XYZ file of C-alpha atoms in Angstrom:
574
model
C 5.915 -144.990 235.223
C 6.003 -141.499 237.020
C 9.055 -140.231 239.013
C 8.468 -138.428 241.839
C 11.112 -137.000 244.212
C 10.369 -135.411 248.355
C 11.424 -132.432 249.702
C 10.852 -130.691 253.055
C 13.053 -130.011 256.333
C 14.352 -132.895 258.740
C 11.978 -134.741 260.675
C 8.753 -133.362 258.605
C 8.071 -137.007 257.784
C 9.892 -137.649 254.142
C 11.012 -141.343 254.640
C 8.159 -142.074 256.967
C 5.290 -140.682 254.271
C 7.089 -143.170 251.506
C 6.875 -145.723 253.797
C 3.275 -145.494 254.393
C 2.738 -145.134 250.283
C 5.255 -147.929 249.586
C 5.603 -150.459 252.079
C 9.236 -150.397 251.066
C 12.117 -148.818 253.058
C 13.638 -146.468 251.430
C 16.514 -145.670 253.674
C 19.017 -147.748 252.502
C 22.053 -147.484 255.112
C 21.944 -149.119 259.036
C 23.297 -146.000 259.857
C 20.287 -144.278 258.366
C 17.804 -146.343 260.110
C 20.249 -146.479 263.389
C 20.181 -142.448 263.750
C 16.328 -142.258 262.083
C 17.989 -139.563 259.648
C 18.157 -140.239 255.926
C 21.430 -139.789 254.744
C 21.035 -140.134 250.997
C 18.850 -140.976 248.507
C 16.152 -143.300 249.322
C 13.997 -145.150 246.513
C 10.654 -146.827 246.780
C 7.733 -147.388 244.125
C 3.576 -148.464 244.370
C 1.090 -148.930 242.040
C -1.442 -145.950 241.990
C -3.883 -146.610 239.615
C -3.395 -147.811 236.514
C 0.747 -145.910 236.712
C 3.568 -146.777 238.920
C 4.963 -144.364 240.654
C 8.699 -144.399 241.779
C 10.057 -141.884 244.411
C 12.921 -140.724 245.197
C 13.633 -139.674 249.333
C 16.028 -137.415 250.064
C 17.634 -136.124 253.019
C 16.336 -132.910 254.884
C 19.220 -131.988 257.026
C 21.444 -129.273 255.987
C 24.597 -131.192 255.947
C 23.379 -133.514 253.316
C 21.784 -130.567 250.917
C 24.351 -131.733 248.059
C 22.664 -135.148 248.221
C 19.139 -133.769 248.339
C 20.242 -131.605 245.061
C 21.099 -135.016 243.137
C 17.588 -136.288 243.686
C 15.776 -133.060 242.951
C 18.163 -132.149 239.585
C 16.839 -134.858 237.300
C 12.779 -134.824 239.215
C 10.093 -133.922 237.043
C 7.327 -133.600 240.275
C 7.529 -133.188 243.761
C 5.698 -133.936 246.920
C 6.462 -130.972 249.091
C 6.459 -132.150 253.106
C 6.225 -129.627 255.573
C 5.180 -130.859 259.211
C 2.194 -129.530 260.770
C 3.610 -129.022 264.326
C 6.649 -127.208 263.147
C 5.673 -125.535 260.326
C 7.975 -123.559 257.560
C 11.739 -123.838 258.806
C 15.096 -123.256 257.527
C 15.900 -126.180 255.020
C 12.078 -126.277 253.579
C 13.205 -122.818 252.765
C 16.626 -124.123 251.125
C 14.720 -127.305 249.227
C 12.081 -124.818 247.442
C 14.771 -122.492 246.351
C 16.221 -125.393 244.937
C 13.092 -126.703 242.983
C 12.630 -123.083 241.733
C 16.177 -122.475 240.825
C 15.551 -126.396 239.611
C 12.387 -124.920 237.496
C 10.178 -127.850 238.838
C 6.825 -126.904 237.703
C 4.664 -129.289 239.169
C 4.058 -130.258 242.835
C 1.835 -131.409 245.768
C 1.504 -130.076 248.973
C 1.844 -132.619 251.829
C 1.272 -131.613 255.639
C 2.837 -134.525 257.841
C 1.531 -135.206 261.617
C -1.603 -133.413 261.074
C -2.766 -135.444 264.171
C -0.006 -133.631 266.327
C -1.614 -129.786 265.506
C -4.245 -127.924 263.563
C -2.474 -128.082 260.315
C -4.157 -124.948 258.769
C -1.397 -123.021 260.115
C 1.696 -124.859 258.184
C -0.747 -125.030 255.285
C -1.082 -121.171 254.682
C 2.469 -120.277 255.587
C 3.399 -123.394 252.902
C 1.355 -122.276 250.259
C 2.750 -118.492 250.371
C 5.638 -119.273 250.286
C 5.647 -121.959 247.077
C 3.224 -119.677 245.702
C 6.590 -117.631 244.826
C 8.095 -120.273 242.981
C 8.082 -122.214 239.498
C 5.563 -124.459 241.387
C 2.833 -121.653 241.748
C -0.522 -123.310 243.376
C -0.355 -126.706 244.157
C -3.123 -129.075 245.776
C -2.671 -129.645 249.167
C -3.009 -133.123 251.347
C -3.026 -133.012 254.879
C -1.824 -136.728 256.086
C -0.657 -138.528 259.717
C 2.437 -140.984 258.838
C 1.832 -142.324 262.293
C -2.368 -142.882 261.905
C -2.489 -143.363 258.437
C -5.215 -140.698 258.421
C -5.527 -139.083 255.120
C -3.119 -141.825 253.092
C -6.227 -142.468 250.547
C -6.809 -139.158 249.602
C -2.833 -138.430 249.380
C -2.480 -141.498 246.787
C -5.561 -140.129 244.715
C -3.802 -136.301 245.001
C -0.512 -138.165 243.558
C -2.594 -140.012 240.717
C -3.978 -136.613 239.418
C -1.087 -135.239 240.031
C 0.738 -137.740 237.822
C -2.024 -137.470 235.138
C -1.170 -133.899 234.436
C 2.840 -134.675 233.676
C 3.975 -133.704 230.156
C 4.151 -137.170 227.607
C 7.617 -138.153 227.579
C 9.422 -138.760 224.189
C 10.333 -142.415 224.049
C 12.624 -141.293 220.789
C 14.657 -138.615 222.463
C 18.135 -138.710 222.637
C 19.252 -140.785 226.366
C 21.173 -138.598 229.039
C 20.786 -140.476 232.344
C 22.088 -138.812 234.981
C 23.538 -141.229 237.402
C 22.822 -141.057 241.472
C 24.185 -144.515 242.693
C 26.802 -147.021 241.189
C 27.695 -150.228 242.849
C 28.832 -153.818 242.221
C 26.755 -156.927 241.722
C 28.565 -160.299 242.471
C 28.507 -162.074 239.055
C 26.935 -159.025 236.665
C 29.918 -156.239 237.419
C 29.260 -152.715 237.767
C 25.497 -151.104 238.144
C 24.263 -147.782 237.885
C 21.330 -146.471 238.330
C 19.478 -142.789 237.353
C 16.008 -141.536 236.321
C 15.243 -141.665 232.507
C 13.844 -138.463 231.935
C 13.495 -139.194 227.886
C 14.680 -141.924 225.739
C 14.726 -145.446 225.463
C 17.277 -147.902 226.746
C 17.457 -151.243 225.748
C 20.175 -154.527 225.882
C 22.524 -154.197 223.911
C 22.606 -149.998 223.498
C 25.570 -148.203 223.032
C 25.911 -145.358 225.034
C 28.793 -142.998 226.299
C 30.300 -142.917 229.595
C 32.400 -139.596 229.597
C 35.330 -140.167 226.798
C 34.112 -144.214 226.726
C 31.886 -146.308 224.704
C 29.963 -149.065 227.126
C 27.271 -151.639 226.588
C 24.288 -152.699 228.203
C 24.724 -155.842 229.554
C 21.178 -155.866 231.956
C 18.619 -153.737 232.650
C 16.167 -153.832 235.303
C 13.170 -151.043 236.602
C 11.270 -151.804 239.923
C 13.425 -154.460 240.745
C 12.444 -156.736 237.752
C 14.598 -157.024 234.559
C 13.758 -155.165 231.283
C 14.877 -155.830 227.761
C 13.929 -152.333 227.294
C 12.611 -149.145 229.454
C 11.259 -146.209 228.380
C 10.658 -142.923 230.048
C 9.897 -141.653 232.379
C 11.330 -144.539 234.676
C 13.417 -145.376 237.622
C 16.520 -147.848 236.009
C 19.199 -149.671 237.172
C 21.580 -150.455 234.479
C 24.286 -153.256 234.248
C 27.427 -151.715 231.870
C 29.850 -154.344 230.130
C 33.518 -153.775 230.718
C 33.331 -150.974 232.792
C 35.365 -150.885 236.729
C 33.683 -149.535 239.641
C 36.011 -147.065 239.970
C 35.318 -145.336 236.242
C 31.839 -143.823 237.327
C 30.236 -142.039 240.114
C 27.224 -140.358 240.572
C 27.315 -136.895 238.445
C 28.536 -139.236 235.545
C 26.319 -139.485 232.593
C 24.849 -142.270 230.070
C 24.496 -140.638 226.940
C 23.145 -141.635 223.053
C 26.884 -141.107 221.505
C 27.405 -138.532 219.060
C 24.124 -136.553 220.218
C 25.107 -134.285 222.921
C 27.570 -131.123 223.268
C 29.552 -131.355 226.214
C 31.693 -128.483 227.067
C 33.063 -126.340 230.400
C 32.352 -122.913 229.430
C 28.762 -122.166 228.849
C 26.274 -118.727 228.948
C 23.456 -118.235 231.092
C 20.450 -116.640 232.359
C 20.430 -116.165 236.048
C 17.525 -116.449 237.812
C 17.008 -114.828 241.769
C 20.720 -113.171 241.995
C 22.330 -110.396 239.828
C 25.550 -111.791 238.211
C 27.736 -109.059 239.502
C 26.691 -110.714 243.154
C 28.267 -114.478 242.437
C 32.240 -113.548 243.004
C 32.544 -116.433 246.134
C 33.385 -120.140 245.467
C 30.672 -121.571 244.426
C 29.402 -124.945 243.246
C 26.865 -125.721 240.277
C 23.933 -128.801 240.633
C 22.510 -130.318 237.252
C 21.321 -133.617 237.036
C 22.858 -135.168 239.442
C 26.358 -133.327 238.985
C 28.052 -131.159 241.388
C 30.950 -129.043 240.125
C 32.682 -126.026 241.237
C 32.217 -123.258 239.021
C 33.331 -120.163 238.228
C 30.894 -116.813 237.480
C 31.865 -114.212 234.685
C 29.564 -111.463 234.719
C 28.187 -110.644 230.854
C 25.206 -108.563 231.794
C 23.005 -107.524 234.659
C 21.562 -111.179 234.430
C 23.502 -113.140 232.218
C 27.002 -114.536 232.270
C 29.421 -117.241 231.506
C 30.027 -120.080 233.660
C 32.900 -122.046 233.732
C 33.360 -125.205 235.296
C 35.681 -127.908 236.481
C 34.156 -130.117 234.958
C 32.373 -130.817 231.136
C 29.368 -131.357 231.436
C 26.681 -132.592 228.678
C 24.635 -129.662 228.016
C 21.872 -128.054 225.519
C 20.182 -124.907 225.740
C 16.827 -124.432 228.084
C 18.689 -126.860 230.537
C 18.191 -125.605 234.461
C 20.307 -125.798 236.650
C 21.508 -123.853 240.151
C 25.144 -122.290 241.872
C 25.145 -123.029 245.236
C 26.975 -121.089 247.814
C 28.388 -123.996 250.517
C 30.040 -121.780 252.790
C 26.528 -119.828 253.206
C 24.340 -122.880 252.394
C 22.453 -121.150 250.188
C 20.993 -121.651 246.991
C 23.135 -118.786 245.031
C 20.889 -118.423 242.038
C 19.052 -120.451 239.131
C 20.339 -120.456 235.584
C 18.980 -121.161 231.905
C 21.565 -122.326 229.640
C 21.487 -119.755 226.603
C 24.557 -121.176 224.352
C 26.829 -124.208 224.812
C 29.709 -123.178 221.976
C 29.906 -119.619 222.866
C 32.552 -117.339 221.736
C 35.867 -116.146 223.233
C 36.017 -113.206 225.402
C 39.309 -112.567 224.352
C 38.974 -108.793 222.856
C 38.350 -105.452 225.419
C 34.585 -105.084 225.998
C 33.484 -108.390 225.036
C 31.591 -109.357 227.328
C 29.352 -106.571 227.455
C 28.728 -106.897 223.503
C 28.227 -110.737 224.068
C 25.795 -109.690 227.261
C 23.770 -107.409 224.794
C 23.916 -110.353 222.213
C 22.648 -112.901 224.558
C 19.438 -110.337 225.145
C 18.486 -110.989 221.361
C 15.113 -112.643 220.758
C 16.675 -115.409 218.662
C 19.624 -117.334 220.157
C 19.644 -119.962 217.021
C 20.370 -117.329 214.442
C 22.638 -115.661 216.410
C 24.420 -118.803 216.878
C 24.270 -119.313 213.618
C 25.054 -115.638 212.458
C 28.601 -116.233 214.396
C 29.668 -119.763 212.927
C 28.627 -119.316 209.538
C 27.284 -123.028 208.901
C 26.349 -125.382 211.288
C 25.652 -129.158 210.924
C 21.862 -129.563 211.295
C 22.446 -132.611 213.862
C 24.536 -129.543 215.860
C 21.307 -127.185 216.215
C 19.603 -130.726 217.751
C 22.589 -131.318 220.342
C 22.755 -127.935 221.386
C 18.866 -127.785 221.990
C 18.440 -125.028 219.364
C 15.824 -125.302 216.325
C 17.158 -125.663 213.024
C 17.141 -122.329 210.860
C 19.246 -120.774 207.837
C 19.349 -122.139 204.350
C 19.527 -126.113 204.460
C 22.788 -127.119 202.597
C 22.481 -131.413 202.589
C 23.603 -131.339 206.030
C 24.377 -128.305 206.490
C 22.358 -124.691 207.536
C 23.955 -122.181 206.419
C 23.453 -118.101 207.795
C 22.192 -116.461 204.312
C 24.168 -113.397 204.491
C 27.704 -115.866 204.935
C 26.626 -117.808 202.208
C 26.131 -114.467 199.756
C 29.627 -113.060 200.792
C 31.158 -116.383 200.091
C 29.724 -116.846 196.925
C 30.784 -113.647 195.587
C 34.389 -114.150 197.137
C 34.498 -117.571 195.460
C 34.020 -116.432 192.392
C 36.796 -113.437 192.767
C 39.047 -116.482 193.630
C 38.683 -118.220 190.654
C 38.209 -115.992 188.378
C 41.767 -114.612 189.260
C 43.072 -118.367 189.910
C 41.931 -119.157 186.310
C 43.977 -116.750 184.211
C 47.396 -119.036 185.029
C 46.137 -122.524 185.648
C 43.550 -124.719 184.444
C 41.230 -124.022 188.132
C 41.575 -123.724 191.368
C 41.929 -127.211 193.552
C 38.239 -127.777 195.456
C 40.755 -127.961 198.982
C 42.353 -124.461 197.623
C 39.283 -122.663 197.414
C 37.613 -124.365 200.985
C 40.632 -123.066 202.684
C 40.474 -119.757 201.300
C 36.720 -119.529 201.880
C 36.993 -120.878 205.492
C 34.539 -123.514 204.430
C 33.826 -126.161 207.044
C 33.528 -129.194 204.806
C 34.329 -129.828 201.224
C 30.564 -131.011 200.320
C 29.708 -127.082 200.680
C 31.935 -126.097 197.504
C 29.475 -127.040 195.262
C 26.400 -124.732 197.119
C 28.725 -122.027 197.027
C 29.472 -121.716 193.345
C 25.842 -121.980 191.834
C 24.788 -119.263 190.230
C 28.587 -118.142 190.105
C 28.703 -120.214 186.389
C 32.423 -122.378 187.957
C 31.818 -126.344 188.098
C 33.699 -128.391 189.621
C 35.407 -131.474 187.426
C 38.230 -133.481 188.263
C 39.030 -131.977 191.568
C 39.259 -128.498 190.353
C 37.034 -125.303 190.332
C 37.000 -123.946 186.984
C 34.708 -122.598 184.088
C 32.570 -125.172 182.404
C 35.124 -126.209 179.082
C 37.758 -124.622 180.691
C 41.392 -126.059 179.607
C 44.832 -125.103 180.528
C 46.556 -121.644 180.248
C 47.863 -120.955 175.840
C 51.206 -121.089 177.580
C 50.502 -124.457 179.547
C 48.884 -125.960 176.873
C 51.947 -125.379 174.635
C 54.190 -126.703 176.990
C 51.959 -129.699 177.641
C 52.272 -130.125 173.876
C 55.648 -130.519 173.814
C 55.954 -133.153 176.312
C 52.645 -135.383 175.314
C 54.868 -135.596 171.494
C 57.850 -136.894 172.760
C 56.289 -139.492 174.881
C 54.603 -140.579 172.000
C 57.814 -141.562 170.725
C 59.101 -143.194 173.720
C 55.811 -143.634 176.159
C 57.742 -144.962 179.501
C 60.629 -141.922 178.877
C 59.610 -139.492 181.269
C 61.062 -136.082 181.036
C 63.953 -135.254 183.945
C 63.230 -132.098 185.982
C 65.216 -129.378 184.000
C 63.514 -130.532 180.911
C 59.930 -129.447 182.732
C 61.410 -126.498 184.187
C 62.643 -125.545 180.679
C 59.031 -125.647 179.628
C 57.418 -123.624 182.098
C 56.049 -126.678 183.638
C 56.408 -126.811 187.970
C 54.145 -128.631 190.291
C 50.811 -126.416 189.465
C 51.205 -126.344 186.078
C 51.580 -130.500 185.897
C 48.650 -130.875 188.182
C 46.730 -129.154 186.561
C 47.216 -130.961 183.325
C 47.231 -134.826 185.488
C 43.804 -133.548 186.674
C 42.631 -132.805 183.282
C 43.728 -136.071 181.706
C 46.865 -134.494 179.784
C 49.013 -136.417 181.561
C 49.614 -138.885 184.053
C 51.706 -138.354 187.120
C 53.212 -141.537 188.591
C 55.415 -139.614 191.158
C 56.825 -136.505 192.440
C 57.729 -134.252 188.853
C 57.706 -138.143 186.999
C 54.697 -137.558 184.190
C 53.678 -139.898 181.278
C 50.993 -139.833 178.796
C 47.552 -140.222 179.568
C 47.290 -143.722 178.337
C 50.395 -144.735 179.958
C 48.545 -147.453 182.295
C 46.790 -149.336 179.744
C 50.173 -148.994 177.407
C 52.316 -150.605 180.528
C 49.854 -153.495 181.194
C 49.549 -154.534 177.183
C 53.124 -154.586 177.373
C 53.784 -156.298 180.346
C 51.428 -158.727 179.344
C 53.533 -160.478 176.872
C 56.792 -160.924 179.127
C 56.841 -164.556 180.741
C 55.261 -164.826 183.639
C 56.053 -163.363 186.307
C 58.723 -160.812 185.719
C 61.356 -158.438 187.187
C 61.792 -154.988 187.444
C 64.481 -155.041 185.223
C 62.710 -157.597 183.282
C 59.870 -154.729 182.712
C 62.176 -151.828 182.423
C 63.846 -153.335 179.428
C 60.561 -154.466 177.625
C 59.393 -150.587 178.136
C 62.269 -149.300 177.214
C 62.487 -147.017 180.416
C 64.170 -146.365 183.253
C 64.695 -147.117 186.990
C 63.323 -143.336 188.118
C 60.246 -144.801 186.052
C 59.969 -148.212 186.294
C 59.488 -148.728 189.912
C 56.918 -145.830 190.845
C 54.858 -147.173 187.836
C 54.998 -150.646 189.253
C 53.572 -149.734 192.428
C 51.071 -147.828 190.775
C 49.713 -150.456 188.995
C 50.246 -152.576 191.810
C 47.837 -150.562 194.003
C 45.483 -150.380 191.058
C 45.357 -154.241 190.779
C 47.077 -154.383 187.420
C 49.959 -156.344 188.558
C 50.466 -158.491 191.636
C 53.740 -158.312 193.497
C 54.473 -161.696 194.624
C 57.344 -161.446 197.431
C 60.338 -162.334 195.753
C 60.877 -158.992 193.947
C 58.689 -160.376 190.694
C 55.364 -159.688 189.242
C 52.657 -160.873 187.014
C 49.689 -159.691 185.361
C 46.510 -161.058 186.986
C 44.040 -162.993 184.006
């Protein structure tokens, strides 16, 4: 299927033209066909060829531009109507600004009630004027809605035109931008949207703003699809989810797959940025949000909206001025996780940055690391040194490496290493898993949760103290050592952790430490009581304590080695 969206001024012939192609009406409301003025978006489809071909009618008149902009966001082709008795006026003026500002790329020139006037006229003054435009030379098609003259050669215009439209990718991640939602007696809430790329099927997943809905039915052209790929006009039934929750603007999206944020950079296309200080309102997709315009450079700025909206860099999209009605500029999305502006002269050094040839390692440059699936939901291609999951800018990861080993070379001198969570905190590491990259070549390991040198042990004056403690428990095993006893030593928290994480010891609370064996020792032990046993039952038979007993119990409950059963007793499973 091909999607194919009108444009022109009022009365040029729009709904009438679709008709004639269709059959189908495509104004929807009785008000619509009472007044012979379409309102809002009108949809019809035909067979041309061996493709269907769905269009989507909009309005012409000025007051309904903001409708006309929800059919043209998401519209990969246009047919172009200008009448040949009236010529070039006002709003086909307004709709072509908004395909440029739109970047629509590929149209098709269509001059309506050619049997009213010579349409040579409207043909020359249409063709200057999109020659101007993202839609540069187009075929032409002069047609009368009323005869039916010229139809045939206007459906084999629209099949070549069709022909030449980029392959959509069926694997792409979904963003449907909705245009209608209703209710259907007996099926619940339906919306409905042009799949520019993707796949939907029954039974998908997708994300509704902060929500997770289902498909429960899908249908395109009227008859229902277990599946639809793009490009197509869909209607699409969601599970669970009220009326009132969507509206056109909302979005379907593949979940986890898109950036959505409120604060953005641009390119601005036909307006200066210093120019865009009124109220003004921003069209992509099918959303319409006001927006505010902070100038960066001479052509480039941050926008910030009311609303988030699910973004990725290269997206197009305009800022209209309502009060003017006027199409305020056109703007490429540059970065959707930009930086604060926080600082004096930052915007000027982030308009300067935003003229670089390479927006990806900039972007990457800033953050450090980024998750690869992150460069695909921004829109930017993957680059930097691939890290797992991770790309990572190759100057960061130098710096880092030689601060990580500063860190624990110092960190080693006292303790046995530095904790893995230490030394990402003190790098500013994003994720744990990028410890390990960091340190080769710096000759640390990591073992048993700590960074250290390979064979490394504890401190002389740790190991000593260790020492001590690991011979009196081998007299009494379940006799922990009270807190001024440690202290005494020279061991507090570090020191013992260290020595738990080597296997010295074995912590079974808060400054409570046994031998290394002291699991296996409990369980043989506990083994030979009666079953099941008591607390007291166990401290006695371990000749232990209270301060002990219970932590070690719930140790080995968690571990499986004993089974509380309710009543305050245990056993021994086996």
């Amino acid at each position: 299927m091909r999607v194919i969206v009108t444009a022109g001024h009022v009365d040029h012939g729009k709904s009438t033209l679709v008709r004639r192609l269709t059959g189908m009406e495509p104004d929807r409301w009785a008000e619509e066909r009472r007044r012979g003025l379409t309102i809002d978006l009108g949809f019809a489809w035909t067979r041309i060829g061996d493709e269907d071909i769905a269009f989507v009618d909009v309005p012409g008149h000025e007051r309904f531009v903001p409708n006309m902009l929800a059919g043209a966001g998401p519209a990969p082709a246009v047919l172009f109507v200008v009448a040949a008795d009236e010529g070039w006026m006002p709003q086909s003026a307004e709709h072509l600004a908004a395909l440029d500002a739109f970047g629509v790329r590929r149209g098709l020139l269509v001059v309506t009630k050619a049997d009213r006037a010579d349409p040579a006229a409207a043909t020359a003054s249409a063709l200057a004027e999109i020659a101007k435009t993202s839609l540069g030379t187009v075929p032409v098609v002069a047609v009368s809605g009323t005869t039916g003259a010229g139809l045939g050669g206007l459906r084999t215009a629209i099949g070549e035109l069709t022909a030449g439209l980029p392959v959509p990718d069926p694997d792409a991640d979904v963003r449907l931008w909705i245009d209608r939602a209703f209710t259907v007696s007996g099926a619940g809430t339906v919306v409905t949207g042009t799949l520019a790329a993707g796949t939907i099927a029954v039974g998908d997943e997708l994300r509704l703003g902060p929500s997770r809905v289902k498909v429960r039915g899908l249908q395109s052209l009227g008859e229902p699809r277990e599946r639809a790929g793009a490009v197509a006009r869909v209607a699409v039934n969601l599970r669970g989810t009220a009326r009132g929750d969507v509206r056109r603007g909302d979005v379907l999206l593949t979940p986890g797959r898109w950036r959505t944020t409120a604060e953005f950079d641009v390119r601005l296309r036909g307006a200066a940025a210093a120019d865009l200080h009124r109220e003004l309102v921003l069209h992509l997709g099918t959303a319409a949000v006001p927006v505010r315009v902070r100038p960066l450079g001479t052509d480039t700025a941050r926008l910030v909206t009311a609303a988030a909206l699910p973004l990725r860099v290269g997206d197009r999209g305009l800022v209209r001025d309502p009060g003017e009605h006027r199409i305020a500029a056109g703007f490429d999305v540059l970065d959707v996780d930009p930086p604060a502006l926080s600082r004096r002269g930052a915007a000027r050094a982030r308009g300067r940055e935003l003229a670089g040839p390479d927006l990806a390692r900039t972007y990457l440059h800033r953050t450090g690391f980024v998750r690869a699936a992150d460069f695909t939901a921004m829109g930017l291609p993957e680059t930097g040194e691939r890290l797992g999951e991770w790309c990572a800018d190759p100057g960061r990861f130098a710096a880092l490496r030689a601060q990580a080993a500063e860190i624990v070379g110092a960190w080693d001198s006292t303790a046995a290493g530095v904790p893995v969570e230490a030394l990402r905190q003190r790098l500013g590491l994003p994720a744990p898993e990028l410890v390990v990259p960091v340190l080769r070549g710096t000759g640390f390991e990591v073992a048993g949760g700590l960074v250290r040198r390979p064979g490394a042990g504890l401190a002389p004056a740790v190991e000593k103290a260790v020492e001590v403690v690991v011979e009196r428990l081998a007299e009494h095993p379940f006799r922990a050592p009270e807190a001024d006893e440690l202290r005494a030593l020279g061991l507090g928290r570090r020191e013992l952790a260290a020595a738990v994480r080597l296997g010295r010891l074995t912590a079974v609370a808060e400054g409570v430490v046994l031998g290394p064996d002291a699991d296996e020792r409990a369980v043989a032990q506990l083994r030979l009581l009666p079953q099941p046993f008591t607390v007291s039952e166990a401290r006695r038979a371990l000749d232990s304590t209270r301060r002990v007993m219970i932590p070690l119990l719930e140790r080995l409950d968690a571990a499986g080695r004993t089974e509380p059963l309710g009543d305050g007793t245990r056993r021994t499973p086996g």
